[in-house]
Amino acid sequence: MNKSKLYSMLVRWWFTAKMAAHGILSNPLRSALTILGVAIGVASVVSLMGIGEGARKAVVEQFKSLGSNVITITAHDQSVEFEAKEAQELVERVNGLEKASPVVQTKSIMRWKRARGNVEILGVNNEFPEIRDHKLIAGHFFTKWHVNQRSHVVVLGYNLGVGLLDGRSPIGRSITLNGQSYRIIGVLEKKGAGQAENIDDKVVIPYTAAQKIAEKRTVEEIWAKASSAKDADLAVVQLGRIFKRKLGMDQSAPTPVPSEGGGDGENMEEEVGPPMDAPGPAPKPKKPLLPGTGEDILTITSLNKLVEEADKANRVMTLLLGGIAAVSLLVGGLGIMNIMLVAVTERTEEIGVRRALGAKQGDLLFQFILEALYVSIIGCIAGIVAGIWGMNMFENYGFETAISLQAIKIATIVALLSGLLFGVYPAISASSVPPVEALRRQ
C-alpha cells in the first residue's frame, strides 16, 4: 500500500469517525438515555463486585488474625472436656505440632481505681503469642513459671491497655479481677475491631488462674500450632484419630501421659513455692459414642482450611453478584440496538446521499458500529466512576468495600461487547440499503 492510499484510508476513517460522533450529538437526549442504561449496568457490576470483594477480604483477614497454621480443638458438649496437660501430650504425640495451649474463657468483674465492669478473660499458657502470632507493644508475656504458680499477672488487650491511663503505659499497675489483685505485665498489640475474636478488649492471664476464677479443673478448648500448612492438615487427621479413640471408639488404645512441664518448671516450683494442685482426670463420656458422631460434640479445625473455604465461598458469591449485575448490561445493550435501529430509519436520507456520493457499504457499517461503541465507551466510563462513588457511599455506612480490577475488566468487556454485538445488526441494515432505494424511501 502506497502512501497516497494509506493517507486516503486514514482520511476516510477520520471522516467516518466524525460522522459517527455527529450522529451521537445530533440527538443528545436519546443518546444520553442510552448511555445512562449502559452506565447503570457498569456501575452495578463495579459496586456489587467491589462490595463482595471487600467482604471477602474482611472475612479472610479476620481468620488470618487468628494466626497461621493454627488448629483449634473445641468441645461442644459438657460430656467432653480436656485436661490441661493434654495440650503438651498432643505436641509430643502428633507430628508437626510445635506448640499447644489449654484455653479457658470466662468473665469476671474488673476493677480499676473506682471504675468497675465486666471483662472477658482469656486463660492460656506462655506460648500464646507464638501460637496466635500476636506481639506485645509494652512489657512482656507471662512465663511458664507464672502459669505453674497460678500467678496473678495479666496482659491486657490493646483497647484496655491504652484506655486505662489514656495512652500511658499501665505496666506495673494493678487491676482487680474476681476480687483479687492482678499485676499488669504487658499490653498486646492492636488487632482491630472484630479481629482475633476481639482480643483487644480482653485480658489474658495464665490458664491456671483462669481455672480458679471459672471454678473448674478442666479446659474446654486447646489451641495448637503446626510448623507448616501441610503439617496442619496432617495433624488434623491424626488428632481426629486420637480423639475418636478417646471418646470411646477404642477404649483399649494406649494413651501415653507424659508429665506436664519440664525440668525448668520443676526447678521453679522448688525455688518459689509448692506446686499447684494437679487437675483431676477428664470425665469420661456418659455414653459410648459411635464412629462419626464425634463431630457433633467435638470439632478439630485448621484455621488455614477455614481461610481457604471462606475465600472460595466469597469469591463465588462475588462472581454471582457480578453475573446478576451483568444482566443489566445486556439490557443496556438491547437499548443500544433499539436506538440504533430507530436512528437508521430516521437517517435514511443521510444514508442515501452518502451512498450516492460514493460512500461504500464498509464506511456506513464502520460508522454505525462506531456510534454503538461510542455509546458503550462513554457509558462504561461513567459507570465505573459511578460504581466507585457508590462503593464509597456504602463504605460510609460501614460496609467493607474494595475496588476490584477484575470487576472493572468484566464490566468493560461486557459493555463493549454488548455495544458491538447489538450495534452490528443496525449497522448492517444501514449499509445494505441501496442508494436509490434510500432516496426513494425519503
GROMACS .gro file of C-alpha atoms in nm:
model
  442
    1MET     CA    1   0.000   0.000   0.000
    2ASN     CA    2   0.149   0.329  -0.110
    3LYS     CA    3   0.139   0.646   0.094
    4SER     CA    4  -0.142   0.807  -0.102
    5LYS     CA    5  -0.371   0.511  -0.049
    6LEU     CA    6  -0.282   0.497   0.320
    7TYR     CA    7  -0.347   0.868   0.355
    8SER     CA    8  -0.678   0.833   0.173
    9MET     CA    9  -0.782   0.547   0.402
   10LEU     CA   10  -0.691   0.741   0.715
   11VAL     CA   11  -0.885   1.044   0.596
   12ARG     CA   12  -1.185   0.827   0.522
   13TRP     CA   13  -1.167   0.671   0.872
   14TRP     CA   14  -1.130   1.011   1.031
   15PHE     CA   15  -1.429   1.144   0.837
   16THR     CA   16  -1.635   0.835   0.930
   17ALA     CA   17  -1.542   0.874   1.297
   18LYS     CA   18  -1.652   1.237   1.290
   19MET     CA   19  -1.978   1.140   1.123
   20ALA     CA   20  -2.038   0.880   1.396
   21ALA     CA   21  -1.974   1.140   1.666
   22HIS     CA   22  -2.207   1.381   1.488
   23GLY     CA   23  -2.472   1.110   1.481
   24ILE     CA   24  -2.447   1.074   1.861
   25LEU     CA   25  -2.455   1.450   1.923
   26SER     CA   26  -2.742   1.514   1.679
   27ASN     CA   27  -2.990   1.371   1.929
   28PRO     CA   28  -2.835   1.434   2.273
   29LEU     CA   29  -3.133   1.335   2.488
   30ARG     CA   30  -3.176   0.998   2.320
   31SER     CA   31  -2.801   0.934   2.332
   32ALA     CA   32  -2.784   1.036   2.698
   33LEU     CA   33  -3.062   0.795   2.793
   34THR     CA   34  -2.888   0.512   2.608
   35ILE     CA   35  -2.558   0.595   2.776
   36LEU     CA   36  -2.740   0.603   3.110
   37GLY     CA   37  -2.863   0.247   3.057
   38VAL     CA   38  -2.508   0.124   2.995
   39ALA     CA   39  -2.370   0.329   3.286
   40ILE     CA   40  -2.621   0.182   3.531
   41GLY     CA   41  -2.523  -0.169   3.426
   42VAL     CA   42  -2.150  -0.099   3.460
   43ALA     CA   43  -2.197   0.078   3.794
   44SER     CA   44  -2.396  -0.220   3.925
   45VAL     CA   45  -2.122  -0.464   3.829
   46VAL     CA   46  -1.841  -0.250   3.973
   47SER     CA   47  -2.016  -0.162   4.300
   48LEU     CA   48  -2.163  -0.505   4.377
   49MET     CA   49  -1.841  -0.689   4.297
   50GLY     CA   50  -1.649  -0.426   4.496
   51ILE     CA   51  -1.870  -0.486   4.799
   52GLY     CA   52  -1.833  -0.861   4.757
   53GLU     CA   53  -1.456  -0.830   4.727
   54GLY     CA   54  -1.446  -0.611   5.037
   55ALA     CA   55  -1.648  -0.865   5.232
   56ARG     CA   56  -1.418  -1.143   5.112
   57LYS     CA   57  -1.107  -0.959   5.223
   58ALA     CA   58  -1.262  -0.876   5.561
   59VAL     CA   59  -1.351  -1.239   5.628
   60VAL     CA   60  -1.009  -1.364   5.518
   61GLU     CA   61  -0.831  -1.101   5.730
   62GLN     CA   62  -1.045  -1.195   6.028
   63PHE     CA   63  -0.941  -1.558   6.001
   64LYS     CA   64  -0.576  -1.467   5.937
   65SER     CA   65  -0.575  -1.253   6.250
   66LEU     CA   66  -0.619  -1.574   6.450
   67GLY     CA   67  -0.275  -1.690   6.342
   68SER     CA   68  -0.128  -1.909   6.071
   69ASN     CA   69  -0.125  -2.289   6.084
   70VAL     CA   70  -0.341  -2.280   6.397
   71ILE     CA   71  -0.554  -2.578   6.492
   72THR     CA   72  -0.839  -2.543   6.739
   73ILE     CA   73  -0.983  -2.837   6.930
   74THR     CA   74  -1.314  -2.738   7.081
   75ALA     CA   75  -1.560  -2.937   7.288
   76HIS     CA   76  -1.926  -2.856   7.231
   77ASP     CA   77  -2.073  -3.089   7.488
   78GLN     CA   78  -2.034  -3.094   7.865
   79SER     CA   79  -1.954  -3.465   7.847
   80VAL     CA   80  -1.627  -3.381   7.673
   81GLU     CA   81  -1.363  -3.175   7.848
   82PHE     CA   82  -0.987  -3.174   7.833
   83GLU     CA   83  -0.723  -3.194   8.095
   84ALA     CA   84  -0.479  -2.908   8.074
   85LYS     CA   85  -0.186  -3.145   8.038
   86GLU     CA   86  -0.336  -3.287   7.718
   87ALA     CA   87  -0.206  -2.984   7.528
   88GLN     CA   88   0.154  -3.084   7.595
   89GLU     CA   89   0.072  -3.450   7.528
   90LEU     CA   90  -0.058  -3.361   7.185
   91VAL     CA   91   0.263  -3.178   7.096
   92GLU     CA   92   0.459  -3.490   7.183
   93ARG     CA   93   0.225  -3.734   7.009
   94VAL     CA   94   0.127  -3.551   6.690
   95ASN     CA   95   0.383  -3.499   6.417
   96GLY     CA   96   0.421  -3.141   6.304
   97LEU     CA   97   0.268  -2.978   6.612
   98GLU     CA   98   0.507  -2.723   6.756
   99LYS     CA   99   0.311  -2.564   7.039
  100ALA     CA  100  -0.020  -2.603   7.215
  101SER     CA  101  -0.208  -2.420   7.485
  102PRO     CA  102  -0.504  -2.506   7.705
  103VAL     CA  103  -0.769  -2.237   7.676
  104VAL     CA  104  -1.010  -2.120   7.941
  105GLN     CA  105  -1.251  -1.841   7.854
  106THR     CA  106  -1.455  -1.684   8.127
  107LYS     CA  107  -1.580  -1.348   8.251
  108SER     CA  108  -1.524  -1.151   8.565
  109ILE     CA  109  -1.574  -0.809   8.714
  110MET     CA  110  -1.268  -0.592   8.663
  111ARG     CA  111  -1.198  -0.302   8.895
  112TRP     CA  112  -0.963  -0.021   8.810
  113LYS     CA  113  -0.945   0.252   9.072
  114ARG     CA  114  -1.310   0.343   9.129
  115ALA     CA  115  -1.437   0.205   8.800
  116ARG     CA  116  -1.566  -0.147   8.758
  117GLY     CA  117  -1.721  -0.351   8.480
  118ASN     CA  118  -1.743  -0.693   8.324
  119VAL     CA  119  -1.448  -0.809   8.120
  120GLU     CA  120  -1.379  -1.121   7.916
  121ILE     CA  121  -1.086  -1.329   8.041
  122LEU     CA  122  -0.872  -1.548   7.820
  123GLY     CA  123  -0.668  -1.807   8.006
  124VAL     CA  124  -0.376  -1.953   7.812
  125ASN     CA  125  -0.024  -2.071   7.871
  126ASN     CA  126   0.302  -1.889   7.799
  127GLU     CA  127   0.307  -1.998   7.432
  128PHE     CA  128   0.002  -1.794   7.332
  129PRO     CA  129   0.195  -1.516   7.150
  130GLU     CA  130   0.371  -1.770   6.924
  131ILE     CA  131   0.057  -1.973   6.860
  132ARG     CA  132  -0.158  -1.676   6.765
  133ASP     CA  133   0.121  -1.466   6.608
  134HIS     CA  134   0.040  -1.186   6.850
  135LYS     CA  135   0.314  -0.949   6.961
  136LEU     CA  136   0.322  -0.709   7.255
  137ILE     CA  137   0.360  -0.333   7.237
  138ALA     CA  138   0.468  -0.297   7.601
  139GLY     CA  139   0.600  -0.516   7.879
  140HIS     CA  140   0.629  -0.891   7.839
  141PHE     CA  141   0.413  -1.200   7.836
  142PHE     CA  142   0.387  -1.427   8.138
  143THR     CA  143   0.621  -1.726   8.164
  144LYS     CA  144   0.579  -2.095   8.228
  145TRP     CA  145   0.665  -2.027   8.589
  146HIS     CA  146   0.375  -1.783   8.615
  147VAL     CA  147   0.145  -2.049   8.471
  148ASN     CA  148   0.257  -2.320   8.709
  149GLN     CA  149   0.229  -2.090   9.010
  150ARG     CA  150  -0.114  -1.951   8.917
  151SER     CA  151   0.045  -1.610   8.938
  152HIS     CA  152  -0.181  -1.308   8.946
  153VAL     CA  153  -0.034  -1.141   8.641
  154VAL     CA  154  -0.228  -1.007   8.346
  155VAL     CA  155  -0.155  -0.900   7.990
  156LEU     CA  156  -0.409  -0.651   7.861
  157GLY     CA  157  -0.566  -0.634   7.520
  158TYR     CA  158  -0.480  -0.319   7.325
  159ASN     CA  159  -0.800  -0.126   7.396
  160LEU     CA  160  -0.788  -0.196   7.767
  161GLY     CA  161  -0.416  -0.123   7.790
  162VAL     CA  162  -0.446   0.209   7.611
  163GLY     CA  163  -0.769   0.310   7.783
  164LEU     CA  164  -0.660   0.269   8.145
  165LEU     CA  165  -0.419   0.563   8.157
  166ASP     CA  166  -0.520   0.749   7.842
  167GLY     CA  167  -0.235   0.609   7.638
  168ARG     CA  168   0.031   0.596   7.908
  169SER     CA  169   0.184   0.260   7.988
  170PRO     CA  170  -0.001   0.073   8.266
  171ILE     CA  171   0.287  -0.172   8.319
  172GLY     CA  172   0.345  -0.230   8.688
  173ARG     CA  173  -0.001  -0.111   8.790
  174SER     CA  174  -0.264  -0.348   8.926
  175ILE     CA  175  -0.625  -0.425   8.843
  176THR     CA  176  -0.871  -0.636   9.037
  177LEU     CA  177  -1.025  -0.949   8.886
  178ASN     CA  178  -1.273  -1.156   9.079
  179GLY     CA  179  -1.186  -0.959   9.390
  180GLN     CA  180  -0.812  -1.027   9.370
  181SER     CA  181  -0.533  -0.802   9.257
  182TYR     CA  182  -0.352  -0.879   8.931
  183ARG     CA  183  -0.031  -0.705   8.826
  184ILE     CA  184  -0.019  -0.573   8.470
  185ILE     CA  185   0.295  -0.703   8.299
  186GLY     CA  186   0.221  -0.641   7.931
  187VAL     CA  187  -0.007  -0.497   7.662
  188LEU     CA  188  -0.081  -0.678   7.338
  189GLU     CA  189  -0.053  -0.502   7.006
  190LYS     CA  190  -0.367  -0.389   6.830
  191LYS     CA  191  -0.559  -0.635   6.613
  192GLY     CA  192  -0.853  -0.415   6.521
  193ALA     CA  193  -1.227  -0.428   6.567
  194GLY     CA  194  -1.367  -0.776   6.514
  195GLN     CA  195  -1.023  -0.927   6.465
  196ALA     CA  196  -0.879  -1.222   6.658
  197GLU     CA  197  -1.201  -1.283   6.850
  198ASN     CA  198  -1.198  -0.925   6.986
  199ILE     CA  199  -0.875  -0.985   7.176
  200ASP     CA  200  -0.826  -0.608   7.204
  201ASP     CA  201  -1.100  -0.594   7.468
  202LYS     CA  202  -0.990  -0.897   7.669
  203VAL     CA  203  -0.745  -0.961   7.949
  204VAL     CA  204  -0.508  -1.255   7.917
  205ILE     CA  205  -0.399  -1.441   8.227
  206PRO     CA  206  -0.242  -1.783   8.296
  207TYR     CA  207  -0.497  -2.054   8.231
  208THR     CA  208  -0.436  -2.192   8.579
  209ALA     CA  209  -0.553  -1.862   8.728
  210ALA     CA  210  -0.846  -1.856   8.487
  211GLN     CA  211  -0.947  -2.205   8.603
  212LYS     CA  212  -0.964  -2.070   8.957
  213ILE     CA  213  -1.185  -1.781   8.850
  214ALA     CA  214  -1.408  -2.013   8.645
  215GLU     CA  215  -1.408  -2.266   8.930
  216LYS     CA  216  -1.320  -2.558   8.705
  217ARG     CA  217  -1.032  -2.801   8.680
  218THR     CA  218  -1.060  -2.879   8.309
  219VAL     CA  219  -1.046  -2.677   7.989
  220GLU     CA  220  -1.295  -2.670   7.706
  221GLU     CA  221  -1.056  -2.582   7.426
  222ILE     CA  222  -0.698  -2.640   7.308
  223TRP     CA  223  -0.516  -2.423   7.057
  224ALA     CA  224  -0.220  -2.571   6.873
  225LYS     CA  225   0.021  -2.451   6.609
  226ALA     CA  226   0.172  -2.663   6.333
  227SER     CA  227   0.505  -2.597   6.171
  228SER     CA  228   0.352  -2.559   5.823
  229ALA     CA  229   0.020  -2.565   5.640
  230LYS     CA  230   0.087  -2.920   5.520
  231ASP     CA  231   0.169  -3.032   5.874
  232ALA     CA  232  -0.150  -2.866   5.995
  233ASP     CA  233  -0.359  -3.074   5.754
  234LEU     CA  234  -0.184  -3.395   5.858
  235ALA     CA  235  -0.213  -3.303   6.226
  236VAL     CA  236  -0.590  -3.257   6.194
  237VAL     CA  237  -0.620  -3.614   6.064
  238GLN     CA  238  -0.400  -3.752   6.340
  239LEU     CA  239  -0.584  -3.553   6.607
  240GLY     CA  240  -0.912  -3.687   6.477
  241ARG     CA  241  -0.792  -4.044   6.531
  242ILE     CA  242  -0.665  -3.963   6.880
  243PHE     CA  243  -0.988  -3.805   6.997
  244LYS     CA  244  -1.208  -4.068   6.838
  245ARG     CA  245  -1.019  -4.322   7.040
  246LYS     CA  246  -1.054  -4.108   7.349
  247LEU     CA  247  -1.424  -4.064   7.301
  248GLY     CA  248  -1.490  -4.433   7.332
  249MET     CA  249  -1.438  -4.584   6.991
  250ASP     CA  250  -1.134  -4.775   7.107
  251GLN     CA  251  -1.107  -4.762   7.484
  252SER     CA  252  -0.821  -5.012   7.490
  253ALA     CA  253  -0.594  -4.789   7.285
  254PRO     CA  254  -0.288  -4.684   7.484
  255THR     CA  255  -0.268  -4.317   7.574
  256PRO     CA  256   0.074  -4.201   7.680
  257VAL     CA  257   0.058  -3.948   7.961
  258PRO     CA  258   0.386  -3.764   7.997
  259SER     CA  259   0.425  -3.533   8.288
  260GLU     CA  260   0.339  -3.170   8.230
  261GLY     CA  261   0.621  -2.922   8.213
  262GLY     CA  262   0.990  -2.988   8.202
  263GLY     CA  263   1.289  -2.957   8.423
  264ASP     CA  264   1.275  -2.581   8.424
  265GLY     CA  265   0.927  -2.570   8.564
  266GLU     CA  266   1.011  -2.815   8.840
  267ASN     CA  267   1.312  -2.610   8.942
  268MET     CA  268   1.098  -2.300   8.959
  269GLU     CA  269   0.845  -2.477   9.178
  270GLU     CA  270   1.113  -2.587   9.423
  271GLU     CA  271   1.254  -2.239   9.432
  272VAL     CA  272   0.938  -2.038   9.477
  273GLY     CA  273   0.678  -2.246   9.647
  274PRO     CA  274   0.461  -2.556   9.650
  275PRO     CA  275   0.336  -2.685   9.316
  276MET     CA  276  -0.013  -2.612   9.201
  277ASP     CA  277  -0.282  -2.870   9.253
  278ALA     CA  278  -0.285  -3.131   8.982
  279PRO     CA  279  -0.601  -3.111   8.773
  280GLY     CA  280  -0.836  -3.402   8.809
  281PRO     CA  281  -0.889  -3.662   8.539
  282ALA     CA  282  -1.106  -3.572   8.247
  283PRO     CA  283  -1.458  -3.710   8.283
  284LYS     CA  284  -1.539  -4.000   8.057
  285PRO     CA  285  -1.825  -3.970   7.813
  286LYS     CA  286  -2.158  -4.056   7.964
  287LYS     CA  287  -2.235  -4.298   7.687
  288PRO     CA  288  -2.030  -4.466   7.416
  289LEU     CA  289  -2.002  -4.264   7.100
  290LEU     CA  290  -2.045  -4.423   6.762
  291PRO     CA  291  -1.797  -4.356   6.484
  292GLY     CA  292  -1.876  -4.034   6.309
  293THR     CA  293  -2.080  -3.881   6.590
  294GLY     CA  294  -1.776  -3.717   6.746
  295GLU     CA  295  -1.809  -3.421   6.508
  296ASP     CA  296  -2.125  -3.314   6.689
  297ILE     CA  297  -1.961  -3.277   7.028
  298LEU     CA  298  -1.602  -3.202   6.926
  299THR     CA  299  -1.452  -3.008   6.639
  300ILE     CA  300  -1.092  -3.012   6.525
  301THR     CA  301  -1.042  -2.726   6.285
  302SER     CA  302  -0.747  -2.600   6.089
  303LEU     CA  303  -0.783  -2.224   6.052
  304ASN     CA  304  -0.596  -2.248   5.722
  305LYS     CA  305  -0.884  -2.454   5.585
  306LEU     CA  306  -1.135  -2.203   5.716
  307VAL     CA  307  -0.949  -1.924   5.538
  308GLU     CA  308  -0.947  -2.120   5.211
  309GLU     CA  309  -1.313  -2.215   5.236
  310ALA     CA  310  -1.420  -1.862   5.328
  311ASP     CA  311  -1.213  -1.726   5.040
  312LYS     CA  312  -1.370  -1.966   4.791
  313ALA     CA  313  -1.724  -1.906   4.917
  314ASN     CA  314  -1.688  -1.530   4.897
  315ARG     CA  315  -1.532  -1.545   4.551
  316VAL     CA  316  -1.828  -1.747   4.426
  317MET     CA  317  -2.067  -1.500   4.588
  318THR     CA  318  -1.881  -1.207   4.434
  319LEU     CA  319  -1.893  -1.359   4.087
  320LEU     CA  320  -2.262  -1.437   4.136
  321LEU     CA  321  -2.330  -1.073   4.223
  322GLY     CA  322  -2.129  -0.967   3.920
  323GLY     CA  323  -2.324  -1.204   3.698
  324ILE     CA  324  -2.656  -1.070   3.822
  325ALA     CA  325  -2.541  -0.713   3.763
  326ALA     CA  326  -2.410  -0.806   3.418
  327VAL     CA  327  -2.766  -0.888   3.313
  328SER     CA  328  -2.844  -0.518   3.337
  329LEU     CA  329  -2.562  -0.459   3.092
  330LEU     CA  330  -2.734  -0.684   2.840
  331VAL     CA  331  -3.049  -0.479   2.890
  332GLY     CA  332  -2.838  -0.172   2.816
  333GLY     CA  333  -2.714  -0.344   2.500
  334LEU     CA  334  -3.070  -0.403   2.387
  335GLY     CA  335  -3.131  -0.033   2.442
  336ILE     CA  336  -2.838   0.045   2.213
  337MET     CA  337  -2.979  -0.183   1.946
  338ASN     CA  338  -3.324  -0.027   1.972
  339ILE     CA  339  -3.190   0.328   1.948
  340MET     CA  340  -2.962   0.239   1.657
  341LEU     CA  341  -3.248   0.082   1.461
  342VAL     CA  342  -3.454   0.396   1.514
  343ALA     CA  343  -3.158   0.606   1.403
  344VAL     CA  344  -3.116   0.405   1.084
  345THR     CA  345  -3.483   0.455   1.000
  346GLU     CA  346  -3.468   0.828   1.069
  347ARG     CA  347  -3.143   0.880   0.879
  348THR     CA  348  -3.242   0.710   0.554
  349GLU     CA  349  -3.187   1.032   0.360
  350GLU     CA  350  -2.838   1.073   0.501
  351ILE     CA  351  -2.756   0.714   0.412
  352GLY     CA  352  -2.889   0.756   0.056
  353VAL     CA  353  -2.695   1.080   0.000
  354ARG     CA  354  -2.373   0.933   0.131
  355ARG     CA  355  -2.407   0.623  -0.083
  356ALA     CA  356  -2.486   0.843  -0.387
  357LEU     CA  357  -2.172   1.050  -0.320
  358GLY     CA  358  -1.953   0.740  -0.320
  359ALA     CA  359  -1.959   0.610   0.035
  360LYS     CA  360  -1.904   0.236   0.047
  361GLN     CA  361  -2.102  -0.019   0.244
  362GLY     CA  362  -1.799  -0.064   0.467
  363ASP     CA  363  -1.794   0.308   0.551
  364LEU     CA  364  -2.157   0.304   0.667
  365LEU     CA  365  -2.105  -0.024   0.854
  366PHE     CA  366  -1.799   0.127   1.029
  367GLN     CA  367  -1.987   0.449   1.109
  368PHE     CA  368  -2.285   0.286   1.280
  369ILE     CA  369  -2.068   0.036   1.470
  370LEU     CA  370  -1.860   0.332   1.591
  371GLU     CA  371  -2.175   0.508   1.709
  372ALA     CA  372  -2.269   0.200   1.916
  373LEU     CA  373  -1.915   0.178   2.055
  374TYR     CA  374  -1.913   0.549   2.142
  375VAL     CA  375  -2.226   0.496   2.349
  376SER     CA  376  -2.074   0.189   2.517
  377ILE     CA  377  -1.740   0.355   2.594
  378ILE     CA  378  -1.894   0.673   2.739
  379GLY     CA  379  -2.144   0.466   2.939
  380CYS     CA  380  -1.866   0.238   3.061
  381ILE     CA  381  -1.650   0.528   3.185
  382ALA     CA  382  -1.947   0.694   3.353
  383GLY     CA  383  -2.049   0.361   3.508
  384ILE     CA  384  -1.703   0.295   3.652
  385VAL     CA  385  -1.696   0.640   3.813
  386ALA     CA  386  -2.050   0.595   3.947
  387GLY     CA  387  -1.965   0.247   4.075
  388ILE     CA  388  -1.663   0.370   4.271
  389TRP     CA  389  -1.869   0.656   4.409
  390GLY     CA  390  -2.136   0.406   4.510
  391MET     CA  391  -1.879   0.193   4.692
  392ASN     CA  392  -1.764   0.497   4.887
  393MET     CA  393  -2.125   0.559   4.985
  394PHE     CA  394  -2.159   0.200   5.110
  395GLU     CA  395  -1.829   0.232   5.296
  396ASN     CA  396  -1.961   0.533   5.482
  397TYR     CA  397  -2.241   0.311   5.614
  398GLY     CA  398  -1.995   0.053   5.750
  399PHE     CA  399  -1.969  -0.188   5.456
  400GLU     CA  400  -1.628  -0.328   5.370
  401THR     CA  401  -1.553  -0.247   5.006
  402ALA     CA  402  -1.256  -0.286   4.776
  403ILE     CA  403  -1.205  -0.158   4.423
  404SER     CA  404  -1.192  -0.473   4.217
  405LEU     CA  405  -0.987  -0.455   3.897
  406GLN     CA  406  -1.150  -0.782   3.797
  407ALA     CA  407  -1.494  -0.618   3.823
  408ILE     CA  408  -1.381  -0.322   3.612
  409LYS     CA  409  -1.238  -0.557   3.349
  410ILE     CA  410  -1.554  -0.768   3.339
  411ALA     CA  411  -1.782  -0.464   3.319
  412THR     CA  412  -1.572  -0.302   3.047
  413ILE     CA  413  -1.553  -0.615   2.835
  414VAL     CA  414  -1.925  -0.690   2.868
  415ALA     CA  415  -2.019  -0.328   2.792
  416LEU     CA  416  -1.801  -0.309   2.480
  417LEU     CA  417  -1.912  -0.649   2.357
  418SER     CA  418  -2.278  -0.568   2.410
  419GLY     CA  419  -2.233  -0.238   2.228
  420LEU     CA  420  -2.052  -0.410   1.942
  421LEU     CA  421  -2.288  -0.704   1.911
  422PHE     CA  422  -2.609  -0.505   1.943
  423GLY     CA  423  -2.477  -0.239   1.707
  424VAL     CA  424  -2.384  -0.476   1.427
  425TYR     CA  425  -2.738  -0.553   1.309
  426PRO     CA  426  -2.844  -0.187   1.279
  427ALA     CA  427  -2.514  -0.112   1.105
  428ILE     CA  428  -2.568  -0.393   0.856
  429SER     CA  429  -2.923  -0.269   0.796
  430ALA     CA  430  -2.795   0.081   0.727
  431SER     CA  431  -2.513  -0.025   0.497
  432SER     CA  432  -2.719  -0.269   0.294
  433VAL     CA  433  -2.977  -0.015   0.178
  434PRO     CA  434  -2.919   0.068  -0.195
  435PRO     CA  435  -2.873   0.443  -0.253
  436VAL     CA  436  -3.166   0.469  -0.496
  437GLU     CA  437  -3.391   0.283  -0.257
  438ALA     CA  438  -3.278   0.503   0.033
  439LEU     CA  439  -3.354   0.824  -0.162
  440ARG     CA  440  -3.684   0.686  -0.286
  441ARG     CA  441  -3.792   0.598   0.071
  442GLN     CA  442  -3.718   0.951   0.181
   0.00000   0.00000   0.00000
